[in-house]
Short mmCIF file of C-alpha atoms and ligand atoms in Angstrom, two decimals:
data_model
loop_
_atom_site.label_atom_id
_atom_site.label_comp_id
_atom_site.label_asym_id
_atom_site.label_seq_id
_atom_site.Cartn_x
_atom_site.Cartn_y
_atom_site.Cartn_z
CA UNK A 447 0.00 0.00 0.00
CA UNK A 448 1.69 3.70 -1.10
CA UNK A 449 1.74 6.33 1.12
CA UNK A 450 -1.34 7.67 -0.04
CA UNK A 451 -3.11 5.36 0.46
CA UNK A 452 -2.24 4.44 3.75
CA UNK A 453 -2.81 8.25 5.03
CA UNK A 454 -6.52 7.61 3.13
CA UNK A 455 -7.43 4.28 4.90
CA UNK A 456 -5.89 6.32 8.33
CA UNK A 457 -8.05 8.74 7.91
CA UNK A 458 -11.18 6.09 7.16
CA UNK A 459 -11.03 4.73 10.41
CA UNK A 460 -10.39 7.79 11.83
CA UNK A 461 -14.72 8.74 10.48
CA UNK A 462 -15.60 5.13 12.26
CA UNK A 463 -13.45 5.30 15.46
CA UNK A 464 -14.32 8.93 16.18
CA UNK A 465 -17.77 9.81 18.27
CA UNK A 466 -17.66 5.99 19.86
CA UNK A 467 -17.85 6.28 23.96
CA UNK A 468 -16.46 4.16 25.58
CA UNK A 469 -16.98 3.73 29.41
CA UNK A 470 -14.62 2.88 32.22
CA UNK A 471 -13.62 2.89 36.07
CA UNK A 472 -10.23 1.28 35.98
CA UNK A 473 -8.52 0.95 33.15
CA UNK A 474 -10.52 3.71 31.63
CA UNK A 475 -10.69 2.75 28.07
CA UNK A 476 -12.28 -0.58 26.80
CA UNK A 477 -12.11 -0.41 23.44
CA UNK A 478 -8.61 -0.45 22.74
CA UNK A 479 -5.14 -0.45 24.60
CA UNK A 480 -3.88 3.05 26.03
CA UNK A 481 -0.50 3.25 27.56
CA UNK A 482 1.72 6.63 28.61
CA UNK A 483 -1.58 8.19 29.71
CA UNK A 484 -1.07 11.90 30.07
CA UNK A 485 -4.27 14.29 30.87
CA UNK A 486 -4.61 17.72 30.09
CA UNK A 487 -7.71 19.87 30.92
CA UNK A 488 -9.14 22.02 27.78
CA UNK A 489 -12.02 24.34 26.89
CA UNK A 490 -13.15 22.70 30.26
CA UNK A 491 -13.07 18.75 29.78
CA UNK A 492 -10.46 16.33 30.26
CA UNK A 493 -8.04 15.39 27.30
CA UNK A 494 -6.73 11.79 27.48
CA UNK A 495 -3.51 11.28 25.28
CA UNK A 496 -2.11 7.84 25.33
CA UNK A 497 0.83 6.22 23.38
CA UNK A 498 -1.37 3.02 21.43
CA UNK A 499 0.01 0.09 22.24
CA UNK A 500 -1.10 -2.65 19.42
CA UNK A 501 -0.10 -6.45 19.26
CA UNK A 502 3.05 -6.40 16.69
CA UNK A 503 1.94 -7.51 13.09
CA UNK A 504 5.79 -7.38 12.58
CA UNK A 505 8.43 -9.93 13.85
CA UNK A 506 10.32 -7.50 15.17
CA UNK A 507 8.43 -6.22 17.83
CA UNK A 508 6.52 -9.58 18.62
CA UNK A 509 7.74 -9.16 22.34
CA UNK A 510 8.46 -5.07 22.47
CA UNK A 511 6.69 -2.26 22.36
CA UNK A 512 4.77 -1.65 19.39
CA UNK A 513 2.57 1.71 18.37
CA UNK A 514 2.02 3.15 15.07
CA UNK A 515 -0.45 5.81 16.10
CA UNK A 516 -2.50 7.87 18.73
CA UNK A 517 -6.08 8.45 19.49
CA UNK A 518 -7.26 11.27 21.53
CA UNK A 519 -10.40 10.84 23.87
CA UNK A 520 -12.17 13.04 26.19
CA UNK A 521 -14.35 13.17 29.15
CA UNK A 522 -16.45 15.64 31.10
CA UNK A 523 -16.61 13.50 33.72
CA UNK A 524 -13.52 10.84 33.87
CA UNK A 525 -15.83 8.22 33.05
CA UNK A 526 -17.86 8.38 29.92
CA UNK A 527 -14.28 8.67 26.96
CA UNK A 528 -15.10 9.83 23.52
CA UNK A 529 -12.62 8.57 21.44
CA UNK A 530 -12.22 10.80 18.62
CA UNK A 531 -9.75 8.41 16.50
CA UNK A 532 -6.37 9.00 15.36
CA UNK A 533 -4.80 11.98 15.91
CA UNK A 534 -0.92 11.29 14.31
CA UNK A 535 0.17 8.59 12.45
CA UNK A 536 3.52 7.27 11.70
CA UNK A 537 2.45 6.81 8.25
CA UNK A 538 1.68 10.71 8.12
CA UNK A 539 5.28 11.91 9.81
CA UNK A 540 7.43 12.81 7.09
CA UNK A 541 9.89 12.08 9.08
CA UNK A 542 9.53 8.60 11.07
CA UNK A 543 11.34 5.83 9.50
CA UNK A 544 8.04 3.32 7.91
CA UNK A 545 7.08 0.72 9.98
CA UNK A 546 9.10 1.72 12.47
CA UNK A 547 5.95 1.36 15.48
CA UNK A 548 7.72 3.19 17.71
CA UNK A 549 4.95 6.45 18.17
CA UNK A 550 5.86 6.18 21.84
CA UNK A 551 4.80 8.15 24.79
CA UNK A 552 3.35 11.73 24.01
CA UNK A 553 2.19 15.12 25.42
CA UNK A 554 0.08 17.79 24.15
CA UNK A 555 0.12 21.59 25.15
CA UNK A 556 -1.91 24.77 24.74
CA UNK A 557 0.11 27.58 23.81
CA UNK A 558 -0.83 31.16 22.42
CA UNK A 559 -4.46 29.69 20.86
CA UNK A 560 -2.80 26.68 19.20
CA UNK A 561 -2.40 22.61 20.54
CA UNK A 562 0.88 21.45 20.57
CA UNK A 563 1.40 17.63 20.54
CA UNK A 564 4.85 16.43 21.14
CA UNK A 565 5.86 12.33 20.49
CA UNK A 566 8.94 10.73 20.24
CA UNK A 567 9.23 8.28 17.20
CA UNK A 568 12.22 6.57 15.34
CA UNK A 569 13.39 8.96 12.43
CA UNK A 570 14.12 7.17 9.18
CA UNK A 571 16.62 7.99 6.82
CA UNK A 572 20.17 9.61 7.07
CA UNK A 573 18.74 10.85 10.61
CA UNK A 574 18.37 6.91 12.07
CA UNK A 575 19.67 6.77 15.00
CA UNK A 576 17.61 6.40 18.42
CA UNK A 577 14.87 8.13 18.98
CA UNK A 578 13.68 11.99 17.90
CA UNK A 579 10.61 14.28 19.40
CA UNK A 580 8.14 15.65 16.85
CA UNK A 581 5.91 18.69 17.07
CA UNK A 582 2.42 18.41 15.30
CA UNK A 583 0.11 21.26 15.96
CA UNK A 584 -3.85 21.95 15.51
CA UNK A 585 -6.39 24.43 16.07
CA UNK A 586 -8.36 22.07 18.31
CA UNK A 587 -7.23 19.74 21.31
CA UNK A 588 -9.09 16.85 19.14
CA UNK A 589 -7.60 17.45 16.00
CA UNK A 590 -6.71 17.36 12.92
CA UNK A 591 -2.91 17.95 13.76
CA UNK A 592 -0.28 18.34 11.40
CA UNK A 593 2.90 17.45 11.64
CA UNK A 594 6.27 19.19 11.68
CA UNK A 595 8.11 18.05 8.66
CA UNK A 596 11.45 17.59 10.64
CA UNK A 597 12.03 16.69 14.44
CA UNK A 598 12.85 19.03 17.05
CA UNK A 599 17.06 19.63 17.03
CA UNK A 600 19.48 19.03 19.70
CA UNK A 601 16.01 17.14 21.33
CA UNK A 602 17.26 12.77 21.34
CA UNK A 603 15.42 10.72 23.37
CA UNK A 604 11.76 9.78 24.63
CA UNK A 605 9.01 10.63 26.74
CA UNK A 606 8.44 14.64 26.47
CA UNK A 607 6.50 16.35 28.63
CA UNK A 608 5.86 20.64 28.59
CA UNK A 609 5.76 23.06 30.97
CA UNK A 610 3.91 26.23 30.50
CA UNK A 611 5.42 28.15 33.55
CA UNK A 612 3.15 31.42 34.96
CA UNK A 613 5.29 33.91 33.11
CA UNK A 614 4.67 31.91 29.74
CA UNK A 615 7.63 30.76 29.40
CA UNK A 616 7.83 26.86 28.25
CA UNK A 617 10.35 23.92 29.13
CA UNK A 618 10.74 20.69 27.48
CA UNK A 619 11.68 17.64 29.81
CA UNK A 620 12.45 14.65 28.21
CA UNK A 621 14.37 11.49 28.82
CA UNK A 622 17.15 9.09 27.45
CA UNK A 623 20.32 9.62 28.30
CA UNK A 624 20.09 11.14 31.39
CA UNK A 625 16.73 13.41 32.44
CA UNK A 626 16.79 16.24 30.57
CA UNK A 627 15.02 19.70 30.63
CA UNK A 628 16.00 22.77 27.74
CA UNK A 629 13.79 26.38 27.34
CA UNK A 630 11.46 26.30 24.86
CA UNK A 631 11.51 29.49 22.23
CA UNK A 632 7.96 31.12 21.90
CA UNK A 633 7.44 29.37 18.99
CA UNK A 634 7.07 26.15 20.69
CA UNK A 635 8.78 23.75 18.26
CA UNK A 636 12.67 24.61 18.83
CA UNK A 637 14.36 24.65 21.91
CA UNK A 638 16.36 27.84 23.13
CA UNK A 639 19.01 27.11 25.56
CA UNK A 640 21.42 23.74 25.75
CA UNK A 641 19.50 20.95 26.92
CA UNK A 642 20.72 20.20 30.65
CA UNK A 643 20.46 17.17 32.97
CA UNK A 644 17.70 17.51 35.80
CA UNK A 645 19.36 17.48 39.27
CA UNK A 646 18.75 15.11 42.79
CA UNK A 647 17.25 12.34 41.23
CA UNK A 648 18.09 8.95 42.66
CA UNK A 649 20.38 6.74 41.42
CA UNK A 650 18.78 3.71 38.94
CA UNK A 651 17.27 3.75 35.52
CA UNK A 652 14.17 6.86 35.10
CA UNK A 653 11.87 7.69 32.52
CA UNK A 654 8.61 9.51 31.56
CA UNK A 655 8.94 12.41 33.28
CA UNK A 656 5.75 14.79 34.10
CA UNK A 657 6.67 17.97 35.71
CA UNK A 658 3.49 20.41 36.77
CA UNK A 659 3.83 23.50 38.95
CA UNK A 660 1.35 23.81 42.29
CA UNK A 661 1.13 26.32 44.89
CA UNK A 662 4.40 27.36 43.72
CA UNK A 663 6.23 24.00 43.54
CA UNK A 664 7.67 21.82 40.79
CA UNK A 665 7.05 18.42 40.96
CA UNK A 666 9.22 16.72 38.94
CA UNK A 667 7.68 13.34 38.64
CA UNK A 668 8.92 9.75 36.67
CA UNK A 669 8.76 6.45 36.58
CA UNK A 670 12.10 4.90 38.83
CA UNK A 671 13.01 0.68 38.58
CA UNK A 672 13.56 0.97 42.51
CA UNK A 673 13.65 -2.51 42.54
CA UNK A 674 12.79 -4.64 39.49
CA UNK A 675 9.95 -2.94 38.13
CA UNK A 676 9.24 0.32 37.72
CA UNK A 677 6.70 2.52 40.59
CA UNK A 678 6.40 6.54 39.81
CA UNK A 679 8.64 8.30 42.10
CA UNK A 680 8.63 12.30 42.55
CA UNK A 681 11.38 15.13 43.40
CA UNK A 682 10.40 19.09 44.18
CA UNK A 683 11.63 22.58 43.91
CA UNK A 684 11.92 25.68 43.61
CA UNK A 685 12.76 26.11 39.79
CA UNK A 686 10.97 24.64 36.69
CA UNK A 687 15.13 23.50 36.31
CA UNK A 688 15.74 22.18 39.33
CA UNK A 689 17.75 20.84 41.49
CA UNK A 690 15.32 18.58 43.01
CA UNK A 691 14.86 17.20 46.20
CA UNK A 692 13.56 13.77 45.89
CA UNK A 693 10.76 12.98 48.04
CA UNK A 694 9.84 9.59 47.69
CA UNK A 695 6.99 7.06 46.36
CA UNK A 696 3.88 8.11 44.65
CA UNK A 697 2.68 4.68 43.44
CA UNK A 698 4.24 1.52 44.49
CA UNK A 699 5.33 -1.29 41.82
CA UNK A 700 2.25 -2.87 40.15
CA UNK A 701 1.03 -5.80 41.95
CA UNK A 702 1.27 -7.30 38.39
CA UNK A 703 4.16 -6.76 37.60
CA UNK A 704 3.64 -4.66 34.60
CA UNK A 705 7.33 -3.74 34.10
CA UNK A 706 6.25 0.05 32.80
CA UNK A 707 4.55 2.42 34.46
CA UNK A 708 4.02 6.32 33.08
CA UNK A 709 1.58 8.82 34.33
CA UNK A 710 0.60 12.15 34.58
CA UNK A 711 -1.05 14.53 37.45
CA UNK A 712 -3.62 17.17 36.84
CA UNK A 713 -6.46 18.86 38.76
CA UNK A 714 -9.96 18.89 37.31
CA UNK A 715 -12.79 20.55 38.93
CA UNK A 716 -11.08 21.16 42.24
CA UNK A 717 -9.80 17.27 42.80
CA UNK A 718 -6.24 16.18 41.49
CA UNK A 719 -5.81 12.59 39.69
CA UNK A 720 -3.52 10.52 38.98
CA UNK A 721 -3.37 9.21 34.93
CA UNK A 722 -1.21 5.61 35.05
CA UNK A 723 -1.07 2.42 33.62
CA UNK A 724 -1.03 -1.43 33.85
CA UNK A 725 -1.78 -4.24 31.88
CA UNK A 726 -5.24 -5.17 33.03
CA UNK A 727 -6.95 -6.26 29.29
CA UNK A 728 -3.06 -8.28 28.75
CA UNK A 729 -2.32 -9.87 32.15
CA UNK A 730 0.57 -12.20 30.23
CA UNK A 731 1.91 -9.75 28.05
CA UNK A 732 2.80 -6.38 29.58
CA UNK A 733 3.55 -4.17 26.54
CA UNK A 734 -0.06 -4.29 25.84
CA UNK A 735 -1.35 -1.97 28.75
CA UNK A 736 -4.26 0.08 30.08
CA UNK A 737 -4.97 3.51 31.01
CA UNK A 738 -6.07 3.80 34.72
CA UNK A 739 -6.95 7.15 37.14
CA UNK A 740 -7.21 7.31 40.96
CA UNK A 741 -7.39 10.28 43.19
CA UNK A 742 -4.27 11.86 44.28
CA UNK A 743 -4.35 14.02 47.54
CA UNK A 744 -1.52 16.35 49.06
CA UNK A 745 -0.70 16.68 52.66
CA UNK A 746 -0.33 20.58 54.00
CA UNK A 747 3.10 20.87 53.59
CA UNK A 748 2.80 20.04 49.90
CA UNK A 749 4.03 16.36 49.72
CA UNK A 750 1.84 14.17 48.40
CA UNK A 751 0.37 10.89 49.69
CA UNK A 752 1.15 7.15 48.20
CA UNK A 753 -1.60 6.33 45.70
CA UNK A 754 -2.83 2.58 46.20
CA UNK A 755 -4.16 2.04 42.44
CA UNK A 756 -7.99 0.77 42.95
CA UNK A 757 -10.38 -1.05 40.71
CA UNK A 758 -13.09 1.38 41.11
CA UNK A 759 -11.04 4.57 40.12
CA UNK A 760 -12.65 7.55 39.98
CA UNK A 761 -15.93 9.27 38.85
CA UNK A 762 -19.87 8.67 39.53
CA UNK A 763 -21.36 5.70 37.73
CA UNK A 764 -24.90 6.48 36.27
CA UNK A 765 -27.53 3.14 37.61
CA UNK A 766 -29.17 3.60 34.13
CA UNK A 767 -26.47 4.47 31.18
CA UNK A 768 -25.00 1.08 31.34
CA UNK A 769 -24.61 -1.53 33.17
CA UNK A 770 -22.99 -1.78 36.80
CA UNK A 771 -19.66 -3.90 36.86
CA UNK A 772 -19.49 -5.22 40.07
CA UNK A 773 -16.54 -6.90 39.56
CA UNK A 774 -14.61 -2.96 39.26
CA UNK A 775 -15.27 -2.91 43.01
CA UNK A 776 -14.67 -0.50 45.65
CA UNK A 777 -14.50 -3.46 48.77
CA UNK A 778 -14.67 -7.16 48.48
CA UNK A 779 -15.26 -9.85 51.37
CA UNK A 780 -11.60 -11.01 52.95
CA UNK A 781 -12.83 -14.40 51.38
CA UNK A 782 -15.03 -16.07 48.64
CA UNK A 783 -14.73 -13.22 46.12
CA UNK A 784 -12.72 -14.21 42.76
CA UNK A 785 -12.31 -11.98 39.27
CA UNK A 786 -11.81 -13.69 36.39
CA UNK A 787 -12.56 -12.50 32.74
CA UNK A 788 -16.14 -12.92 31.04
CA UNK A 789 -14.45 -14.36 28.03
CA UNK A 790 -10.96 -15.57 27.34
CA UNK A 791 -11.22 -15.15 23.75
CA UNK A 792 -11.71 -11.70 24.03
CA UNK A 793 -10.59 -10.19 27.10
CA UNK A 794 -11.95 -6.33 26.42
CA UNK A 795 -15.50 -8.05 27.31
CA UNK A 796 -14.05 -7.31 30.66
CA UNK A 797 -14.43 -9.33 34.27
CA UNK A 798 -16.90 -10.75 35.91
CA UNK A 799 -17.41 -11.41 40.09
CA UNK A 800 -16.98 -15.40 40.92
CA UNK A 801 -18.55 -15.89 44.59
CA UNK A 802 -17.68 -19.61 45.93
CA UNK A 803 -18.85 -18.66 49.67
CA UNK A 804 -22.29 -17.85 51.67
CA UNK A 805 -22.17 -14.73 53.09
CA UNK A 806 -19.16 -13.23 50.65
CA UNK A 807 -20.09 -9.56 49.04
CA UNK A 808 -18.53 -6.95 47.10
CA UNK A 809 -19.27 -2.98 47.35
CA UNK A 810 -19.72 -0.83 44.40
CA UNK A 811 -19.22 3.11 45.42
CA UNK A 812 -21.10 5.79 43.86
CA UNK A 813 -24.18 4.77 42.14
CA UNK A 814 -26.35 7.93 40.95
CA UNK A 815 -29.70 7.33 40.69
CA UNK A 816 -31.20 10.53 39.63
CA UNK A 817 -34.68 11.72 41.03
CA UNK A 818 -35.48 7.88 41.25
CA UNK A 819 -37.14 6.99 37.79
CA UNK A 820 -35.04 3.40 38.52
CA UNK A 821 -38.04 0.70 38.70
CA UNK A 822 -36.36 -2.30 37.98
CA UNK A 823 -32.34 -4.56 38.42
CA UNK A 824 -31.68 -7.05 36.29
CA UNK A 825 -28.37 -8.98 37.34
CA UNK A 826 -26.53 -11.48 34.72
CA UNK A 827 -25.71 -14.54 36.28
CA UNK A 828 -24.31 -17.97 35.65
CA UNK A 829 -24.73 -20.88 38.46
CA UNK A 830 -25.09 -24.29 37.69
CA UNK A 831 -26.21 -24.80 41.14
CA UNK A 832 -28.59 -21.76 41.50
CA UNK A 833 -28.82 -19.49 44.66
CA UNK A 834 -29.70 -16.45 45.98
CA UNK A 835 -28.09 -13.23 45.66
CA UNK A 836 -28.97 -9.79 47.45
CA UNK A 837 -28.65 -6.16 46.55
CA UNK A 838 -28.38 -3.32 48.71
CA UNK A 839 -27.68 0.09 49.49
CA UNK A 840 -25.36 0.50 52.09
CA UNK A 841 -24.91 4.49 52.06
CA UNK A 842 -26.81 6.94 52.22
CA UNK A 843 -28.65 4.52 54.72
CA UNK A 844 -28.76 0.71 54.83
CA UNK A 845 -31.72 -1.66 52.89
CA UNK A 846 -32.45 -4.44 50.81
CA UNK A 847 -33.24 -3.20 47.28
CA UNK A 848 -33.49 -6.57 45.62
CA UNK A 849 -33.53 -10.46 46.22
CA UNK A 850 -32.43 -12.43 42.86
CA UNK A 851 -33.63 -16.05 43.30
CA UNK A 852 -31.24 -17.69 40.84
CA UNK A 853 -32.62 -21.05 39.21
CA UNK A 854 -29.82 -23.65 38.34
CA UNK A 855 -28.28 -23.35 34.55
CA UNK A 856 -25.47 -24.06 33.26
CA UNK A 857 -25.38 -21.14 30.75
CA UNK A 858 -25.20 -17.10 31.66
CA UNK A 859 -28.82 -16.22 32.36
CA UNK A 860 -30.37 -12.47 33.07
CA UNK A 861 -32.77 -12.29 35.66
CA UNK A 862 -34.92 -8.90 36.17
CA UNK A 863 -36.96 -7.84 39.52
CA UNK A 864 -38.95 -5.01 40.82
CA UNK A 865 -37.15 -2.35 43.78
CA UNK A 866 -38.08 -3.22 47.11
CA UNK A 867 -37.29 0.83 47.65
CA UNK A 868 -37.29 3.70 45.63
CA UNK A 869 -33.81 5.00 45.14
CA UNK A 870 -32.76 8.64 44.41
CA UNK A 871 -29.27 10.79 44.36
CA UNK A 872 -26.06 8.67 44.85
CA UNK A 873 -25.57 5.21 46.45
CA UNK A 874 -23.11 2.89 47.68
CA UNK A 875 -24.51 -0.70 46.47
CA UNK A 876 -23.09 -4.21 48.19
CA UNK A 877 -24.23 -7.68 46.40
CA UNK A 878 -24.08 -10.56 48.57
CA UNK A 879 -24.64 -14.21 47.74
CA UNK A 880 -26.77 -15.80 50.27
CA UNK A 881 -26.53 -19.07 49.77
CA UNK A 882 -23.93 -22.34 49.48
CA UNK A 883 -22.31 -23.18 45.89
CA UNK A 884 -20.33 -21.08 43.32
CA UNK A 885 -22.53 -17.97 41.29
CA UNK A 886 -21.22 -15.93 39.05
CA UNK A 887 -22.28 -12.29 38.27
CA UNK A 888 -21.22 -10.07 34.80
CA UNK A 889 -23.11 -7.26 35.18
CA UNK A 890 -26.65 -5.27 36.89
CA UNK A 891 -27.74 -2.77 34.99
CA UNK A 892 -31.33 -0.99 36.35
CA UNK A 893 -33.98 0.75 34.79
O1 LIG B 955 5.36 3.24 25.90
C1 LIG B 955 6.72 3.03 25.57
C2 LIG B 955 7.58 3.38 26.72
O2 LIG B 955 7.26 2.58 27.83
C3 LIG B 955 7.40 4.78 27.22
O3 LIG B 955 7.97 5.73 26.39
C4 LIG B 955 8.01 4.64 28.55
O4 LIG B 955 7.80 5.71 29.40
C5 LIG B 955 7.37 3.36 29.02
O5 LIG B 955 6.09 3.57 29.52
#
C-alpha cells in the first residue's frame, strides 16, 4: 500500500473510530489499549492522550513495544471517553522511518491559541539513529494535527513532557540519556538554551517524566526501577530547572508486575488525579497496557500521599447508562470473592465477580440514581447450582433493594426484579450471595 493510500485508509477509520464512547472505572478505556496516559484539561473537559500500544503484526516487535499511532479521547466526567480516532500517524510523519511502530509516549500543550502535541518516534533515513521528538500542531485539542516536517534539534530521546510556567515561558523535559530539561523558544517547536540534565534524582534507571507546577512547587515526577519494576517516584523545587529534592513514592510497583509504568497529574474541577497504567486487558503480556486514574491528595506541607491504584477509580457511575460492573469494586469480602474474565477469547469483554462462599459480598461506590425513575435490576448470572443473591444500598442509609432467586443453569442467564425501595441521588450498592455453591455475576444494569 503507497503512502497515499495508507494516510486515506488512516483517515477512514479515523470517520468510524471517532464519536464511539467508551466507558470505564479502571482501566478507563475498553475499546482499545492506552498506555503513557497523560491528561490535560481544555475548553473545560479532560483530554486523554495515550501512546497506542497494538499487538506487533511485525516480527520484530513480537515481544516489544509496538505503536504506530495515537487516538485522543475526552471526558467531562472521567468516566464516559469519547474517542475521537487518530490523531498522528507514523504513516503521516514525514519524518519517522516506515514501519518503524515506535509512536511512543506523548504530550500535548496549549500555547498562544494553538495545541501542541509532542511524540517521540524513530526517524528514518540519514537521521536513524535512536529516537527523535516531533511537534504536530492543531487548532483544536481533538484534531486534525499536522505534523512538523522535521524533528525538534538538539532534542534525542523519549518521553516529552511541557511546561507552560506562569510567566509563559515553556520547558521541554524529556528522557534518554540522562533526564533532561531545555527552554522552549515562543514558537514552541525549537528549543532555546542547551539541553541540561535535571538534578537530585536517585540513582537507577528513570523515565517519563511529568513535571506540573502547584502552589508554587515543581514536581518533577517519573517512573524509577527501585527494585525490578518500575513505581512513579517524585522530586520538588523551587525552579521549573531544578535541582530537586527527591521525596519519595507516589505509586508503588504494580502488583502485576507490569514492568512500565508512566503517568501524569492534573487537577480537574477542584480534585487532582492521577493518569497511570497497567496491563489489566493483557495480564501475560505487559507491553499491551491500560490507562487507569485514581485520586491523588496532598498533605499541607505540599508532599503528596502514596496512591494505592484501585479497581473502582474515579468518577460517579450512572444506575441507568450502562450496566454496573461489580466486579470494578470498591471493597470485596476477605474471602469467597474471585475476578476472572467474562471471556478468554476476548478479554476487552471485561471481568466478571466469581462468589464460591455464603455470606461473601462486594461494594460498588457511587451509584447515581437521579430523582429515582429506577423501577427495575436485572443482574446477569451464571450458576449451575442456582442461589440467591442480594442487593443493597449500604450508604446513604442501609436496605435491601433486591432479592435475585437464581434457578440452576449451566449457561449465563439475566434475571430482572422489581425495587423493594425507591432510590434517588447517589448510592453505595453491596451484592451478597446468600446461599452455598459457586454464582457468578457479569453485570446489573437498572432501569
Ligand atoms: O510506551 C513506551 C515506553 O514505555 C514509554 O515511552 C516509557 O515511558 C514506558 O512507559
Amino acid at each position: 500500500m503507497n503512502k497515499i493510500n495508507r494516510m486515506r485508509r488512516s483517515f477512514f477509520i479515523l470517520f468510524i473510530v471517532s464519536c464511539m464512547t467508551v466507558v470505564g472505572q479502571n482501566p478507563i478505556i475498553s475499546n482499545q489499549f492506552t498506555a503513557d496516559p497523560t491528561a490535560r484539561v481544555f475548553e473545560g473537559k479532560v483530554y486523554l492522550y495515550p501512546s497506542h500500544d497494538i499487538p506487533s503484526p511485525i516480527d520484530r516487535l513480537k515481544e516489544w513495544f509496538c505503536m504506530e499511532d495515537y487516538h485522543v479521547f475526552s471526558s467531562e466526567d472521567l468516566v464516559n471517553w469519547q474517542d475521537h480516532g487518530v490523531i498522528v500517524s507514523q504513516e503521516n510523519v514525514p519524518w519517522v522511518a516506515p514501519e518503524s511502530y515506535s509512536m511512543w509516549a506523548p504530550d500535548c500543550v496549549y500555547y498562544n491559541g494553538k495545541y501542541y502535541f509532542y511524540f517521540p518516534s524513530a526517524p528514518g533515513g540519514e537521521q536513524r539513529r535512536g529516537f527523535a521528538i516531533g511537534v504536530a500542531t492543531s487548532d483544536k485539542p481533538y484534531g486534525p494535527f499536522t505534523p512538523e516536517a522535521n524533528p525538534m534539534e538538539g532534542v534525542t530521546g523519549i518521553d516529552p513532557c511541557v511546561l507552560i510556567d506562569d510567566d509563559g515561558q515553556a520547558y521541554i523535559y524529556w528522557s534518554g540519556r540522562g533526564m533532561s530539561v531545555a527552554k522552549l523558544k515562543k514558537n514552541l517547536l525549537e528549543i532555546e538554551d542547551e539541553p541540561q540534565q535535571i538534578e537530585g534524582l536517585p540513582e537507577g534507571f528513570k523515565e517519563g517524566p511529568f513535571v506540573f507546577k502547584r502552589n508554587g512547587i515543581y514536581y518533577y515526577t517519573f517512573p524509577w526501577v527501585r527494585d525490578k519494576t518500575e513505581v512513579l517516584a517524585y522530586a520538588t523545587g523551587d525552579n521549573p530547572k531544578g535541582p530537586f529534592t527527591f521525596q519519595g513514592v507516589i505509586m508503588d510497583e504494580s502488583p502485576v508486575e507490569c514492568w512500565t509504568n508512566h503517568h501524569s497529574i492534573m487537577e480537574y474541577n477542584g480534585q487532582w488525579y492521577l493518569f497511570y497504567h497497567h496491563n489489566d486487558y493483557s495480564p501475560s503480556f505487559d507491553k499491551n497496557r491500560s490507562a487507569r486514574i485514581d485520586s491523588i491528595f496532598f498533605n499541607p506541607d505540599g508532599t503528596i500521599q502514596k496512591v494505592i491504584p484501585t479497581l473502582r477509580g474515579v468518577g460517579i457511575t450512572s444506575a441507568t447508562a450502562k450496566p454496573v460492573q461489580f466486579d470494578r469494586y470498591s471493597a470485596i469480602s476477605s474471602s469467597g470473592v474471585a475476578i476472572d474474565f467474562v471471556n478468554n477469547d476476548n478479554l476487552f469483554e471485561g471481568w466478571k465477580l466469581i462468589f464460591n462462599e455464603k455470606n461473601s459480598w462486594a461494594r460498588y461506590n457511587r451509584v447515581d440514581f437521579g430523582n429515582g425513575n429506577a423501577k427495575k435490576a436485572k443482574i446477569r448470572v451464571f450458576s449451575k447450582a442456582g442461589g440467591n443473591v442480594s442487593l443493597s444500598s449500604i450508604l446513604p442509609d442501609s436496605k435491601t433493594i433486591a432479592m435475585f432467586n437464581v434457578s440452576e443453569k449451566n449457561d449465563w442467564q439475566e434475571i430482572s426484579v422489581t425495587l423493594n425501595n425507591k432510590l434517588e441521588g447517589i448510592h453505595d450498592l453491596q451484592l451478597t450471595l446468600l446461599s452455598e455453591g459457586e454464582l457468578q455475576v457479569d453485570w446489573i444494569s437498572f432501569e
